[in-house]
């Protein structure tokens, strides 16, 4: 049986991690590679790097970082943040990224998903979706949650899948940062809507939240950032906890 | 010296990085003359089977691979290309193996299969010191059915080939270059051949 994946997510700005960490063993808390290495050693199944920088040197710095990450990591990693074209994706993949995540650009130009999928295969295209619940509907937001769109989560997920996405990364904006648990209900429904793997994101605050999301929904992976960076939850502890709760994980 | 067949596959860099981490010398080439000088060859592979076969054809590598006699390792799509045919783009492959690669049409499981899975290895030099508790990273939508050439099986709704061997040709469906220490061990076993 395939295992449920635990994915630490690192926000990158100008080649550095945005929020520091309090890992005592890490000398330079801003160096993504040092943090990534640490997570790999601890048994993280995959890593995601989201670049939020908006400078002219963005592409150059991100490419350099990807090259460094790829030379050292022996687990898969995804890179996202502002990728708008096949060429941009190609540069990152050629330098060793395993998957590319697209978000806003895909919402405004859905053909981007099919272009990427044709060029590189569905398995390396992650469509990231940020959504927020209003009354009974989940609306898709772009630009880091700043812009509301006229798209609904489940329909957009389904469309992304049919265009050739290999995986969906769904972040509930209502849950993100609350540390009160994942958006299990929406994740469950999204999971019933598509057949591609889903990464749950937003709301992780305790180990139990991971058990809940894996037991209550059939998502394939769960992502978190700050709880890992600030050692509120350690990856090995979390995995042992999940294994005890009979969630199948890689130990 | 290991030769890596350079035909534009998506994971070529990752395979090179993995060999760097093992301190193993290698070179990258798409020329028969150069590749012939290697002790062993690796055929990486991420992408579409049809395009991959076209790229091999354009470089006139197909007959060279088909008659290769030294150790050869196909990785992921590189393994599937060893088959006679794949449902991916209904593509004729290298035909080292008689078997055909099929699409995962599963009711219960998601496609692509993406993530870490254990394998059931059998006795083969490539599987040396690999326990059935070791995890490997898989990403694929097509699979090679189990056969007498399977040297490891994985399960995903059905049992299928995780690793294969026919004479000097080995293939692995998972990504050893992305499978942490267990993957490094597989590559080391191939290097030690």
XYZ file of C-alpha atoms in Angstrom, chain B residues 73-151:
79
model
C 19.547 0.134 -16.175
C 16.286 1.763 -17.227
C 14.683 4.062 -14.679
C 10.912 4.680 -14.545
C 9.911 5.445 -18.149
C 13.385 4.160 -19.029
C 12.261 0.784 -17.667
C 8.914 0.869 -19.457
C 10.706 1.496 -22.752
C 12.309 -1.944 -22.398
C 8.871 -3.457 -23.087
C 7.597 -4.296 -26.564
C 4.743 -1.797 -26.493
C 3.076 0.738 -24.216
C -0.492 1.960 -24.103
C 0.940 5.442 -23.533
C 0.454 6.975 -26.972
C 0.178 3.380 -28.329
C 3.923 3.366 -28.745
C 6.189 0.583 -29.971
C 9.090 0.322 -27.524
C 12.533 -1.275 -27.500
C 11.252 -4.848 -27.319
C 13.876 -6.165 -24.912
C 10.947 -7.643 -22.982
C 7.952 -9.219 -24.728
C 5.534 -7.656 -22.235
C 3.316 -4.651 -22.815
C 2.977 -1.623 -20.549
C -0.594 -0.831 -19.534
C -2.500 2.110 -18.106
C -3.572 1.866 -14.456
C -7.318 1.588 -14.873
C -8.230 1.135 -11.268
C -11.482 1.835 -9.536
C -10.028 2.101 -6.079
C -6.722 3.851 -6.556
C -5.703 7.251 -7.817
C -3.836 7.861 -11.038
C -1.030 8.878 -11.260
C 0.260 6.692 -8.473
C 2.404 9.103 -6.532
C 4.320 8.366 -3.368
C 6.315 5.915 -1.319
C 5.702 2.198 -1.479
C 7.444 -0.926 -0.260
C 8.385 -3.620 -2.756
C 8.690 -7.397 -2.589
C 12.181 -8.061 -3.903
C 13.292 -11.462 -5.132
C 16.818 -12.771 -5.270
C 18.752 -10.664 -7.725
C 22.033 -8.839 -7.493
C 20.274 -5.478 -7.992
C 18.090 -6.197 -4.936
C 21.011 -7.115 -2.697
C 20.459 -5.962 0.909
C 17.050 -4.518 0.048
C 14.532 -5.646 2.662
C 10.807 -5.843 1.943
C 10.371 -2.981 4.426
C 12.344 -0.486 2.321
C 10.348 2.317 0.731
C 10.771 3.656 -2.781
C 9.315 6.706 -4.501
C 6.940 5.948 -7.360
C 5.285 8.351 -9.804
C 3.550 6.769 -12.755
C 0.263 6.176 -14.541
C 1.356 3.176 -16.628
C 2.762 -0.103 -15.359
C 4.559 -3.210 -16.501
C 2.607 -6.327 -15.491
C 4.369 -8.942 -13.381
C 6.202 -11.627 -15.326
C 8.939 -14.190 -14.894
C 11.387 -11.316 -15.446
C 10.126 -9.335 -12.424
C 12.771 -9.104 -9.713
